[in-house]
Amino acid sequence: MEYRRLGRSGLKVSALSFGSWVTYSNQLDTKLARECMAAARDAGVNFFDNAETYAAGASETIMGAALRELGWAREHYVVSSKFFWGLSDDPNGKNTLNRKYLLGAIDGSLKRFGLDYIDLIYCHRPDPNTPVEETVWAMHDIINRGKALYWGTSEWSADEIRAAWEIAERHHLHKPVMEQPQYNLFVRKRVEQEYRRLYEDLGLGLTTWSPLASGLLSGKYVDGIPAGSRGTLKGYEWLQERLRDEPRNAAVRKLLPLAQEVGCSLSQLAIAWCLRNRNVSSVITGASRPAQVVENMKALEVAPRLTPELVDRLQAACEGAVN
Ligand code: NDP
């Protein structure tokens, strides 16, 4: 495994990490989650991503139970959570980054995980109804109270990230060190264009999500939605249209021979493409079974085989399906 600095912080995260969105509770019980995490750990993964909202808190409970069963020493792994949507209907408890919500949300997460602290906490989306200064102070206070180590954002605009960073700088508060955007062969603009100046100016690190565009880039959706896939899950019907997207599946058909040429699976090729971007601290992978984890982790061996010429061909194959 390769370990990369989380932006300008001193924390090292595995270049490939493992997250629990959709899968934990819906597809993976504690036993299967534990097996997936063990497979990831065998490949050197030290970072496991989660969020308060995933399976309405059950994802954190399952990950916490799996960690206890695995018995790893606390200093050897990094876990995250994210806050914004909340778990209640209270006007101060949902779709917010206000101080009251955040200071309560961290305690809820710690309890579900059964941990004393969470390594990385994210503001899961921006909140236009809370002054960013209030959010920055709340995240700082959570860290100062020893409940988290680093904080960051997810799907914030470059301007929003810079504003938060500057407030923290002005008041000598803990600064946001990482952002969590979507990044894959179809979704590139934010990471490659919008955030471009933040890497140098602020030392922003990235932990990126959906490297396979929810599985589309594994190639399994080229002939429709197969049984047993994410596209068939109850509650995720909204994903079906995206997984059937024809420009994207047409691109996948063009990528297949390129994977054969490299001698790897399409999933490995797509994940390796994310890894080659050095502004990415960690590519957060997802899997509904241990065999997928084993396959996906081998993307690390594929990444050095992606020559600039091949990268150009990969990206050309996706033209017309990128946003
Ligand atoms: P991917 O785009 O990689 O999709 C993962 C899914 O694709 C798996 O659950 C599985 O679904 C399928 N898959 C994975 N590997 C293979 C394979 N080798 N062959 C065939 N199918 C495969 O990642 P996710 O969308 O799961 O996102 C990864 C993580 O990113 C999440 O767990 C979460 O931690 C984070 N995330 C963060 C967000 C944010 O807003 N900050 C938003 C979304 C995700 P199946 O087998 O069921 O078809």
mmCIF file of C-alpha atoms and ligand atoms in Angstrom:
data_model
loop_
_atom_site.group_PDB
_atom_site.id
_atom_site.type_symbol
_atom_site.label_atom_id
_atom_site.label_comp_id
_atom_site.label_asym_id
_atom_site.label_seq_id
_atom_site.Cartn_x
_atom_site.Cartn_y
_atom_site.Cartn_z
ATOM 1 C CA MET A 1 0.000 0.000 0.000
ATOM 2 C CA GLU A 2 1.026 3.540 -0.584
ATOM 3 C CA TYR A 3 0.360 6.132 2.157
ATOM 4 C CA ARG A 4 -0.194 9.760 1.283
ATOM 5 C CA ARG A 5 -0.301 12.871 3.438
ATOM 6 C CA LEU A 6 -3.784 14.175 4.040
ATOM 7 C CA GLY A 7 -3.170 17.494 2.340
ATOM 8 C CA ARG A 8 -0.709 19.603 4.310
ATOM 9 C CA SER A 9 -1.472 17.777 7.568
ATOM 10 C CA GLY A 10 0.974 15.259 8.977
ATOM 11 C CA LEU A 11 -1.581 12.445 8.898
ATOM 12 C CA LYS A 12 -0.875 9.621 6.445
ATOM 13 C CA VAL A 13 -3.833 7.834 4.900
ATOM 14 C CA SER A 14 -3.763 4.814 2.631
ATOM 15 C CA ALA A 15 -4.074 5.817 -1.026
ATOM 16 C CA LEU A 16 -7.020 3.407 -1.204
ATOM 17 C CA SER A 17 -9.547 3.466 1.604
ATOM 18 C CA PHE A 18 -12.875 1.748 2.274
ATOM 19 C CA GLY A 19 -16.276 3.356 2.858
ATOM 20 C CA SER A 20 -19.685 2.205 4.036
ATOM 21 C CA TRP A 21 -22.265 4.226 2.051
ATOM 22 C CA VAL A 22 -25.225 2.098 0.791
ATOM 23 C CA THR A 23 -23.560 -1.168 1.722
ATOM 24 C CA TYR A 24 -23.489 -1.238 5.548
ATOM 25 C CA SER A 25 -26.823 -2.398 6.918
ATOM 26 C CA ASN A 26 -28.416 -2.686 3.432
ATOM 27 C CA GLN A 27 -26.035 -5.324 2.063
ATOM 28 C CA LEU A 28 -23.468 -5.986 4.771
ATOM 29 C CA ASP A 29 -24.206 -7.082 8.325
ATOM 30 C CA THR A 30 -21.486 -6.864 10.973
ATOM 31 C CA LYS A 31 -19.928 -10.181 9.930
ATOM 32 C CA LEU A 32 -19.638 -9.266 6.241
ATOM 33 C CA ALA A 33 -18.545 -5.724 7.070
ATOM 34 C CA ARG A 34 -15.814 -7.205 9.266
ATOM 35 C CA GLU A 35 -14.709 -9.500 6.413
ATOM 36 C CA CYS A 36 -14.558 -6.589 3.956
ATOM 37 C CA MET A 37 -12.605 -4.466 6.422
ATOM 38 C CA ALA A 38 -10.214 -7.330 7.108
ATOM 39 C CA ALA A 39 -9.630 -7.770 3.357
ATOM 40 C CA ALA A 40 -9.004 -4.030 3.023
ATOM 41 C CA ARG A 41 -6.647 -4.070 6.011
ATOM 42 C CA ASP A 42 -4.763 -7.055 4.528
ATOM 43 C CA ALA A 43 -4.075 -4.822 1.520
ATOM 44 C CA GLY A 44 -2.808 -2.062 3.842
ATOM 45 C CA VAL A 45 -5.924 0.138 4.126
ATOM 46 C CA ASN A 46 -5.806 2.312 7.259
ATOM 47 C CA PHE A 47 -8.757 4.644 6.565
ATOM 48 C CA PHE A 48 -12.427 3.675 6.869
ATOM 49 C CA ASP A 49 -15.047 6.241 5.852
ATOM 50 C CA ASN A 50 -18.502 6.646 7.372
ATOM 51 C CA ALA A 51 -21.215 9.236 8.037
ATOM 52 C CA GLU A 52 -23.946 9.863 10.559
ATOM 53 C CA THR A 53 -26.601 9.681 7.839
ATOM 54 C CA TYR A 54 -25.516 6.317 6.350
ATOM 55 C CA ALA A 55 -28.308 3.836 7.151
ATOM 56 C CA ALA A 56 -29.573 6.414 9.669
ATOM 57 C CA GLY A 57 -26.707 5.751 12.084
ATOM 58 C CA ALA A 58 -26.646 1.958 11.667
ATOM 59 C CA SER A 59 -23.549 2.169 9.470
ATOM 60 C CA GLU A 60 -21.545 3.667 12.352
ATOM 61 C CA THR A 61 -22.905 1.065 14.771
ATOM 62 C CA ILE A 62 -21.891 -1.770 12.429
ATOM 63 C CA MET A 63 -18.428 -0.330 11.774
ATOM 64 C CA GLY A 64 -17.869 0.178 15.506
ATOM 65 C CA ALA A 65 -18.899 -3.429 16.251
ATOM 66 C CA ALA A 66 -16.691 -4.740 13.429
ATOM 67 C CA LEU A 67 -13.722 -2.747 14.755
ATOM 68 C CA ARG A 68 -14.212 -4.211 18.225
ATOM 69 C CA GLU A 69 -14.355 -7.741 16.802
ATOM 70 C CA LEU A 70 -11.269 -7.109 14.669
ATOM 71 C CA GLY A 71 -9.446 -5.864 17.762
ATOM 72 C CA TRP A 72 -7.076 -3.538 15.932
ATOM 73 C CA ALA A 73 -5.085 -1.103 18.051
ATOM 74 C CA ARG A 74 -6.717 2.330 17.910
ATOM 75 C CA GLU A 75 -3.519 4.043 16.756
ATOM 76 C CA HIS A 76 -3.382 1.908 13.601
ATOM 77 C CA TYR A 77 -6.591 3.007 11.900
ATOM 78 C CA VAL A 78 -8.360 6.203 10.904
ATOM 79 C CA VAL A 79 -12.154 6.485 10.883
ATOM 80 C CA SER A 80 -14.339 9.320 9.746
ATOM 81 C CA SER A 81 -17.842 10.603 10.083
ATOM 82 C CA LYS A 82 -19.780 13.398 8.395
ATOM 83 C CA PHE A 83 -22.503 15.704 9.615
ATOM 84 C CA PHE A 84 -25.227 17.755 7.971
ATOM 85 C CA TRP A 85 -28.464 15.870 7.316
ATOM 86 C CA GLY A 86 -28.992 14.810 10.933
ATOM 87 C CA LEU A 87 -31.092 12.007 12.369
ATOM 88 C CA SER A 88 -34.076 13.935 13.691
ATOM 89 C CA ASP A 89 -36.826 16.161 12.343
ATOM 90 C CA ASP A 90 -36.002 18.922 14.786
ATOM 91 C CA PRO A 91 -35.505 22.261 12.993
ATOM 92 C CA ASN A 92 -32.116 22.501 14.694
ATOM 93 C CA GLY A 93 -31.225 18.897 13.947
ATOM 94 C CA LYS A 94 -31.439 18.462 10.188
ATOM 95 C CA ASN A 95 -29.894 20.001 7.076
ATOM 96 C CA THR A 96 -27.729 22.235 9.209
ATOM 97 C CA LEU A 97 -24.195 22.953 10.335
ATOM 98 C CA ASN A 98 -25.220 25.077 13.295
ATOM 99 C CA ARG A 99 -23.317 24.841 16.560
ATOM 100 C CA LYS A 100 -26.101 23.130 18.489
ATOM 101 C CA TYR A 101 -26.458 20.337 15.941
ATOM 102 C CA LEU A 102 -22.723 19.754 15.420
ATOM 103 C CA LEU A 103 -21.858 19.559 19.138
ATOM 104 C CA GLY A 104 -24.638 17.011 19.635
ATOM 105 C CA ALA A 105 -23.947 15.067 16.434
ATOM 106 C CA ILE A 106 -20.339 14.276 17.364
ATOM 107 C CA ASP A 107 -21.485 12.752 20.673
ATOM 108 C CA GLY A 108 -24.045 10.589 18.851
ATOM 109 C CA SER A 109 -21.407 9.318 16.438
ATOM 110 C CA LEU A 110 -18.915 8.543 19.210
ATOM 111 C CA LYS A 111 -21.589 6.568 21.021
ATOM 112 C CA ARG A 112 -22.595 4.550 17.953
ATOM 113 C CA PHE A 113 -18.968 3.807 17.046
ATOM 114 C CA GLY A 114 -18.087 3.095 20.674
ATOM 115 C CA LEU A 115 -14.943 5.215 20.266
ATOM 116 C CA ASP A 116 -13.347 7.990 22.338
ATOM 117 C CA TYR A 117 -12.517 10.073 19.278
ATOM 118 C CA ILE A 118 -13.085 10.148 15.518
ATOM 119 C CA ASP A 119 -10.057 10.906 13.375
ATOM 120 C CA LEU A 120 -11.693 12.855 10.558
ATOM 121 C CA ILE A 121 -14.973 14.743 10.668
ATOM 122 C CA TYR A 122 -16.550 16.393 7.653
ATOM 123 C CA CYS A 123 -19.271 18.969 7.078
ATOM 124 C CA HIS A 124 -21.177 16.707 4.680
ATOM 125 C CA ARG A 125 -22.625 19.578 2.597
ATOM 126 C CA PRO A 126 -22.490 23.386 2.869
ATOM 127 C CA ASP A 127 -25.256 25.058 4.890
ATOM 128 C CA PRO A 128 -26.375 28.394 3.430
ATOM 129 C CA ASN A 129 -28.425 29.095 6.583
ATOM 130 C CA THR A 130 -25.574 29.078 9.103
ATOM 131 C CA PRO A 131 -22.758 31.641 9.067
ATOM 132 C CA VAL A 132 -19.609 29.803 8.089
ATOM 133 C CA GLU A 133 -17.875 31.393 11.089
ATOM 134 C CA GLU A 134 -20.264 29.556 13.447
ATOM 135 C CA THR A 135 -19.499 26.240 11.741
ATOM 136 C CA VAL A 136 -15.733 26.804 11.804
ATOM 137 C CA TRP A 137 -15.834 27.588 15.551
ATOM 138 C CA ALA A 138 -17.969 24.495 16.249
ATOM 139 C CA MET A 139 -15.595 22.198 14.321
ATOM 140 C CA HIS A 140 -12.649 23.799 16.133
ATOM 141 C CA ASP A 141 -14.312 23.258 19.515
ATOM 142 C CA ILE A 142 -15.031 19.589 18.725
ATOM 143 C CA ILE A 143 -11.332 19.093 18.008
ATOM 144 C CA ASN A 144 -10.270 21.115 21.071
ATOM 145 C CA ARG A 145 -12.452 18.919 23.254
ATOM 146 C CA GLY A 146 -10.536 15.874 21.978
ATOM 147 C CA LYS A 147 -13.528 14.360 20.186
ATOM 148 C CA ALA A 148 -11.986 14.542 16.695
ATOM 149 C CA LEU A 149 -8.518 15.140 15.245
ATOM 150 C CA TYR A 150 -9.012 16.864 11.880
ATOM 151 C CA TRP A 151 -11.940 18.439 10.100
ATOM 152 C CA GLY A 152 -12.905 19.056 6.513
ATOM 153 C CA THR A 153 -15.751 19.513 4.081
ATOM 154 C CA SER A 154 -17.632 17.490 1.499
ATOM 155 C CA GLU A 155 -18.937 18.938 -1.761
ATOM 156 C CA TRP A 156 -18.276 22.536 -0.764
ATOM 157 C CA SER A 157 -17.431 25.039 -3.489
ATOM 158 C CA ALA A 158 -13.857 26.348 -3.720
ATOM 159 C CA ASP A 159 -15.070 29.734 -2.451
ATOM 160 C CA GLU A 160 -16.791 28.168 0.562
ATOM 161 C CA ILE A 161 -13.686 26.170 1.470
ATOM 162 C CA ARG A 162 -11.459 29.220 1.135
ATOM 163 C CA ALA A 163 -13.825 31.318 3.273
ATOM 164 C CA ALA A 164 -13.799 28.711 6.060
ATOM 165 C CA TRP A 165 -10.018 28.390 5.882
ATOM 166 C CA GLU A 166 -9.511 32.147 6.082
ATOM 167 C CA ILE A 167 -11.767 32.498 9.131
ATOM 168 C CA ALA A 168 -9.781 29.747 10.854
ATOM 169 C CA GLU A 169 -6.507 31.400 9.877
ATOM 170 C CA ARG A 170 -7.672 34.806 11.174
ATOM 171 C CA HIS A 171 -8.773 33.438 14.556
ATOM 172 C CA HIS A 172 -6.015 30.806 14.951
ATOM 173 C CA LEU A 173 -8.538 27.965 14.856
ATOM 174 C CA HIS A 174 -8.151 24.439 13.512
ATOM 175 C CA LYS A 175 -8.375 24.772 9.737
ATOM 176 C CA PRO A 176 -10.250 22.496 7.349
ATOM 177 C CA VAL A 177 -7.564 20.187 5.961
ATOM 178 C CA MET A 178 -9.485 18.001 3.525
ATOM 179 C CA GLU A 179 -12.450 17.999 1.180
ATOM 180 C CA GLN A 180 -14.439 14.945 0.067
ATOM 181 C CA PRO A 181 -15.689 15.378 -3.515
ATOM 182 C CA GLN A 182 -16.923 12.882 -6.058
ATOM 183 C CA TYR A 183 -14.135 11.994 -8.499
ATOM 184 C CA ASN A 184 -14.143 9.416 -11.270
ATOM 185 C CA LEU A 185 -13.701 9.199 -15.045
ATOM 186 C CA PHE A 186 -17.116 10.847 -15.478
ATOM 187 C CA VAL A 187 -16.962 13.518 -12.761
ATOM 188 C CA ARG A 188 -13.745 15.540 -12.919
ATOM 189 C CA LYS A 189 -14.389 19.270 -13.013
ATOM 190 C CA ARG A 190 -14.344 20.129 -9.313
ATOM 191 C CA VAL A 191 -11.165 18.226 -8.525
ATOM 192 C CA GLU A 192 -9.272 19.175 -11.678
ATOM 193 C CA GLN A 193 -10.478 22.736 -12.250
ATOM 194 C CA GLU A 194 -12.497 24.325 -9.461
ATOM 195 C CA TYR A 195 -10.186 23.341 -6.582
ATOM 196 C CA ARG A 196 -6.964 23.762 -8.569
ATOM 197 C CA ARG A 197 -5.640 26.749 -6.624
ATOM 198 C CA LEU A 198 -6.586 25.338 -3.205
ATOM 199 C CA TYR A 199 -3.972 22.570 -3.299
ATOM 200 C CA GLU A 200 -1.094 25.081 -3.387
ATOM 201 C CA ASP A 201 -2.719 27.973 -1.536
ATOM 202 C CA LEU A 202 -4.291 26.074 1.372
ATOM 203 C CA GLY A 203 -2.615 22.672 1.163
ATOM 204 C CA LEU A 204 -6.038 21.076 0.704
ATOM 205 C CA GLY A 205 -6.126 17.276 0.734
ATOM 206 C CA LEU A 206 -8.813 15.172 -0.962
ATOM 207 C CA THR A 207 -10.515 11.939 0.006
ATOM 208 C CA THR A 208 -12.574 11.215 -3.100
ATOM 209 C CA TRP A 209 -15.812 9.228 -3.442
ATOM 210 C CA SER A 210 -17.495 6.865 -5.908
ATOM 211 C CA PRO A 211 -14.445 5.920 -8.004
ATOM 212 C CA LEU A 212 -16.689 3.511 -9.948
ATOM 213 C CA ALA A 213 -19.635 5.946 -10.236
ATOM 214 C CA SER A 214 -21.660 3.628 -7.956
ATOM 215 C CA GLY A 215 -20.474 0.534 -9.863
ATOM 216 C CA LEU A 216 -21.157 1.767 -13.399
ATOM 217 C CA LEU A 217 -17.432 1.782 -14.155
ATOM 218 C CA SER A 218 -17.185 -1.915 -13.252
ATOM 219 C CA GLY A 219 -18.987 -2.539 -16.559
ATOM 220 C CA LYS A 220 -21.871 -4.440 -14.970
ATOM 221 C CA TYR A 221 -24.578 -2.066 -16.236
ATOM 222 C CA VAL A 222 -23.835 -2.155 -19.978
ATOM 223 C CA ASP A 223 -26.760 -4.541 -20.633
ATOM 224 C CA GLY A 224 -29.153 -3.150 -18.006
ATOM 225 C CA ILE A 225 -29.350 -3.560 -14.256
ATOM 226 C CA PRO A 226 -28.174 -7.016 -13.101
ATOM 227 C CA ALA A 227 -29.647 -8.883 -10.098
ATOM 228 C CA GLY A 228 -27.768 -8.387 -6.833
ATOM 229 C CA SER A 229 -26.322 -5.015 -7.828
ATOM 230 C CA ARG A 230 -26.710 -1.601 -6.184
ATOM 231 C CA GLY A 231 -29.115 -0.739 -8.998
ATOM 232 C CA THR A 232 -31.696 -3.183 -7.593
ATOM 233 C CA LEU A 233 -31.704 -1.975 -3.987
ATOM 234 C CA LYS A 234 -34.877 -0.702 -2.368
ATOM 235 C CA GLY A 235 -34.599 2.970 -1.493
ATOM 236 C CA TYR A 236 -32.005 3.604 -4.196
ATOM 237 C CA GLU A 237 -34.376 3.680 -7.181
ATOM 238 C CA TRP A 238 -33.143 7.223 -7.897
ATOM 239 C CA LEU A 239 -29.775 5.728 -8.880
ATOM 240 C CA GLN A 240 -31.237 3.499 -11.605
ATOM 241 C CA GLU A 241 -31.485 6.203 -14.248
ATOM 242 C CA ARG A 242 -27.850 7.178 -13.665
ATOM 243 C CA LEU A 243 -26.700 3.570 -13.842
ATOM 244 C CA ARG A 244 -28.556 3.077 -17.148
ATOM 245 C CA ASP A 245 -27.155 6.321 -18.567
ATOM 246 C CA GLU A 246 -26.384 5.523 -22.196
ATOM 247 C CA PRO A 247 -23.532 7.956 -22.909
ATOM 248 C CA ARG A 248 -21.792 6.570 -19.826
ATOM 249 C CA ASN A 249 -22.406 2.920 -20.655
ATOM 250 C CA ALA A 250 -21.264 3.589 -24.243
ATOM 251 C CA ALA A 251 -18.022 4.968 -22.757
ATOM 252 C CA VAL A 252 -17.685 1.860 -20.590
ATOM 253 C CA ARG A 253 -17.917 -0.319 -23.723
ATOM 254 C CA LYS A 254 -14.992 1.646 -25.170
ATOM 255 C CA LEU A 255 -13.006 1.261 -21.948
ATOM 256 C CA LEU A 256 -13.330 -2.546 -21.872
ATOM 257 C CA PRO A 257 -10.684 -3.273 -24.551
ATOM 258 C CA LEU A 258 -8.338 -0.807 -22.843
ATOM 259 C CA ALA A 259 -8.622 -2.780 -19.595
ATOM 260 C CA GLN A 260 -7.842 -5.937 -21.543
ATOM 261 C CA GLU A 261 -4.816 -4.224 -23.044
ATOM 262 C CA VAL A 262 -3.558 -3.301 -19.556
ATOM 263 C CA GLY A 263 -4.371 -6.794 -18.287
ATOM 264 C CA CYS A 264 -6.729 -5.765 -15.491
ATOM 265 C CA SER A 265 -10.435 -5.511 -14.734
ATOM 266 C CA LEU A 266 -12.397 -2.413 -15.645
ATOM 267 C CA SER A 267 -12.905 -1.624 -11.935
ATOM 268 C CA GLN A 268 -9.163 -1.763 -11.349
ATOM 269 C CA LEU A 269 -8.535 0.485 -14.335
ATOM 270 C CA ALA A 270 -11.072 3.089 -13.178
ATOM 271 C CA ILE A 271 -9.722 3.128 -9.610
ATOM 272 C CA ALA A 272 -6.119 3.283 -10.872
ATOM 273 C CA TRP A 273 -7.076 6.327 -12.967
ATOM 274 C CA CYS A 274 -8.183 8.125 -9.751
ATOM 275 C CA LEU A 275 -4.984 7.118 -7.947
ATOM 276 C CA ARG A 276 -2.759 8.721 -10.542
ATOM 277 C CA ASN A 277 -3.945 12.210 -9.464
ATOM 278 C CA ARG A 278 -1.444 13.297 -6.810
ATOM 279 C CA ASN A 279 -3.855 15.847 -5.300
ATOM 280 C CA VAL A 280 -5.938 12.888 -4.136
ATOM 281 C CA SER A 281 -4.837 11.761 -0.675
ATOM 282 C CA SER A 282 -7.129 8.739 -0.651
ATOM 283 C CA VAL A 283 -9.572 7.149 -3.107
ATOM 284 C CA ILE A 284 -12.489 5.848 -1.027
ATOM 285 C CA THR A 285 -13.635 2.565 -2.529
ATOM 286 C CA GLY A 286 -16.915 0.773 -1.836
ATOM 287 C CA ALA A 287 -17.788 -2.924 -2.032
ATOM 288 C CA SER A 288 -20.732 -5.182 -1.277
ATOM 289 C CA ARG A 289 -18.560 -8.294 -0.804
ATOM 290 C CA PRO A 290 -14.999 -9.181 0.222
ATOM 291 C CA ALA A 291 -14.059 -10.445 -3.280
ATOM 292 C CA GLN A 292 -14.685 -6.946 -4.680
ATOM 293 C CA VAL A 293 -12.372 -5.488 -2.023
ATOM 294 C CA VAL A 294 -9.619 -7.911 -3.008
ATOM 295 C CA GLU A 295 -10.075 -7.085 -6.699
ATOM 296 C CA ASN A 296 -10.228 -3.334 -6.180
ATOM 297 C CA MET A 297 -7.141 -3.153 -3.977
ATOM 298 C CA LYS A 298 -5.078 -4.526 -6.855
ATOM 299 C CA ALA A 299 -5.670 -1.197 -8.620
ATOM 300 C CA LEU A 300 -2.541 -0.109 -6.762
ATOM 301 C CA GLU A 301 -0.497 -2.455 -8.920
ATOM 302 C CA VAL A 302 -2.268 -1.226 -12.061
ATOM 303 C CA ALA A 303 -1.702 2.496 -11.451
ATOM 304 C CA PRO A 304 2.016 2.511 -12.444
ATOM 305 C CA ARG A 305 1.044 0.885 -15.775
ATOM 306 C CA LEU A 306 -1.103 3.874 -16.797
ATOM 307 C CA THR A 307 1.168 5.753 -19.189
ATOM 308 C CA PRO A 308 0.259 9.339 -20.168
ATOM 309 C CA GLU A 309 -0.704 8.017 -23.606
ATOM 310 C CA LEU A 310 -3.052 5.446 -22.072
ATOM 311 C CA VAL A 311 -4.576 8.043 -19.731
ATOM 312 C CA ASP A 312 -5.325 10.186 -22.812
ATOM 313 C CA ARG A 313 -7.064 7.246 -24.454
ATOM 314 C CA LEU A 314 -9.082 6.485 -21.318
ATOM 315 C CA GLN A 315 -10.236 10.067 -21.064
ATOM 316 C CA ALA A 316 -10.979 10.256 -24.789
ATOM 317 C CA ALA A 317 -13.197 7.158 -24.447
ATOM 318 C CA CYS A 318 -15.245 9.025 -21.824
ATOM 319 C CA GLU A 319 -15.645 12.252 -23.779
ATOM 320 C CA GLY A 320 -19.306 13.104 -24.086
ATOM 321 C CA ALA A 321 -20.076 11.399 -20.762
ATOM 322 C CA VAL A 322 -18.091 13.702 -18.451
ATOM 323 C CA ASN A 323 -19.359 16.511 -16.256
HETATM 324 P P1 NDP B 1 -18.033 3.073 -6.032
HETATM 325 O O1 NDP B 1 -18.412 4.079 -7.055
HETATM 326 O O2 NDP B 1 -16.710 2.433 -6.184
HETATM 327 O O3 NDP B 1 -19.199 1.975 -5.982
HETATM 328 C C1 NDP B 1 -19.081 0.878 -5.125
HETATM 329 C C2 NDP B 1 -20.060 -0.197 -5.543
HETATM 330 O O4 NDP B 1 -19.742 -0.683 -6.856
HETATM 331 C C3 NDP B 1 -19.987 -1.399 -4.631
HETATM 332 O O5 NDP B 1 -20.756 -1.246 -3.466
HETATM 333 C C4 NDP B 1 -20.472 -2.495 -5.535
HETATM 334 O O6 NDP B 1 -21.899 -2.422 -5.620
HETATM 335 C C5 NDP B 1 -19.856 -2.097 -6.881
HETATM 336 N N1 NDP B 1 -18.512 -2.648 -7.039
HETATM 337 C C6 NDP B 1 -17.390 -2.324 -6.338
HETATM 338 N N2 NDP B 1 -16.342 -3.034 -6.774
HETATM 339 C C7 NDP B 1 -16.780 -3.816 -7.763
HETATM 340 C C8 NDP B 1 -16.140 -4.754 -8.585
HETATM 341 N N3 NDP B 1 -14.834 -5.018 -8.484
HETATM 342 N N4 NDP B 1 -16.897 -5.394 -9.524
HETATM 343 C C9 NDP B 1 -18.205 -5.124 -9.647
HETATM 344 N N5 NDP B 1 -18.881 -4.246 -8.881
HETATM 345 C C10 NDP B 1 -18.164 -3.581 -7.939
HETATM 346 O O7 NDP B 1 -18.016 3.727 -4.582
HETATM 347 P P2 NDP B 1 -19.226 4.212 -3.628
HETATM 348 O O8 NDP B 1 -20.269 4.907 -4.406
HETATM 349 O O9 NDP B 1 -19.618 3.066 -2.772
HETATM 350 O O10 NDP B 1 -18.464 5.291 -2.773
HETATM 351 C C11 NDP B 1 -17.322 4.887 -1.988
HETATM 352 C C12 NDP B 1 -17.359 5.571 -0.650
HETATM 353 O O11 NDP B 1 -17.284 6.985 -0.824
HETATM 354 C C13 NDP B 1 -18.657 5.374 0.166
HETATM 355 O O12 NDP B 1 -18.693 4.154 0.844
HETATM 356 C C14 NDP B 1 -18.578 6.539 1.112
HETATM 357 O O13 NDP B 1 -17.690 6.232 2.164
HETATM 358 C C15 NDP B 1 -17.986 7.636 0.230
HETATM 359 N N6 NDP B 1 -19.058 8.493 -0.335
HETATM 360 C C16 NDP B 1 -19.103 9.792 0.102
HETATM 361 C C17 NDP B 1 -20.070 10.649 -0.363
HETATM 362 C C18 NDP B 1 -20.094 12.058 0.120
HETATM 363 O O14 NDP B 1 -21.055 12.785 -0.144
HETATM 364 N N7 NDP B 1 -19.085 12.507 0.833
HETATM 365 C C19 NDP B 1 -21.107 10.216 -1.326
HETATM 366 C C20 NDP B 1 -20.950 8.837 -1.746
HETATM 367 C C21 NDP B 1 -19.945 8.032 -1.265
HETATM 368 P P3 NDP B 1 -22.845 -3.701 -5.891
HETATM 369 O O15 NDP B 1 -22.035 -4.949 -5.749
HETATM 370 O O16 NDP B 1 -23.929 -3.585 -4.893
HETATM 371 O O17 NDP B 1 -23.367 -3.495 -7.288
#
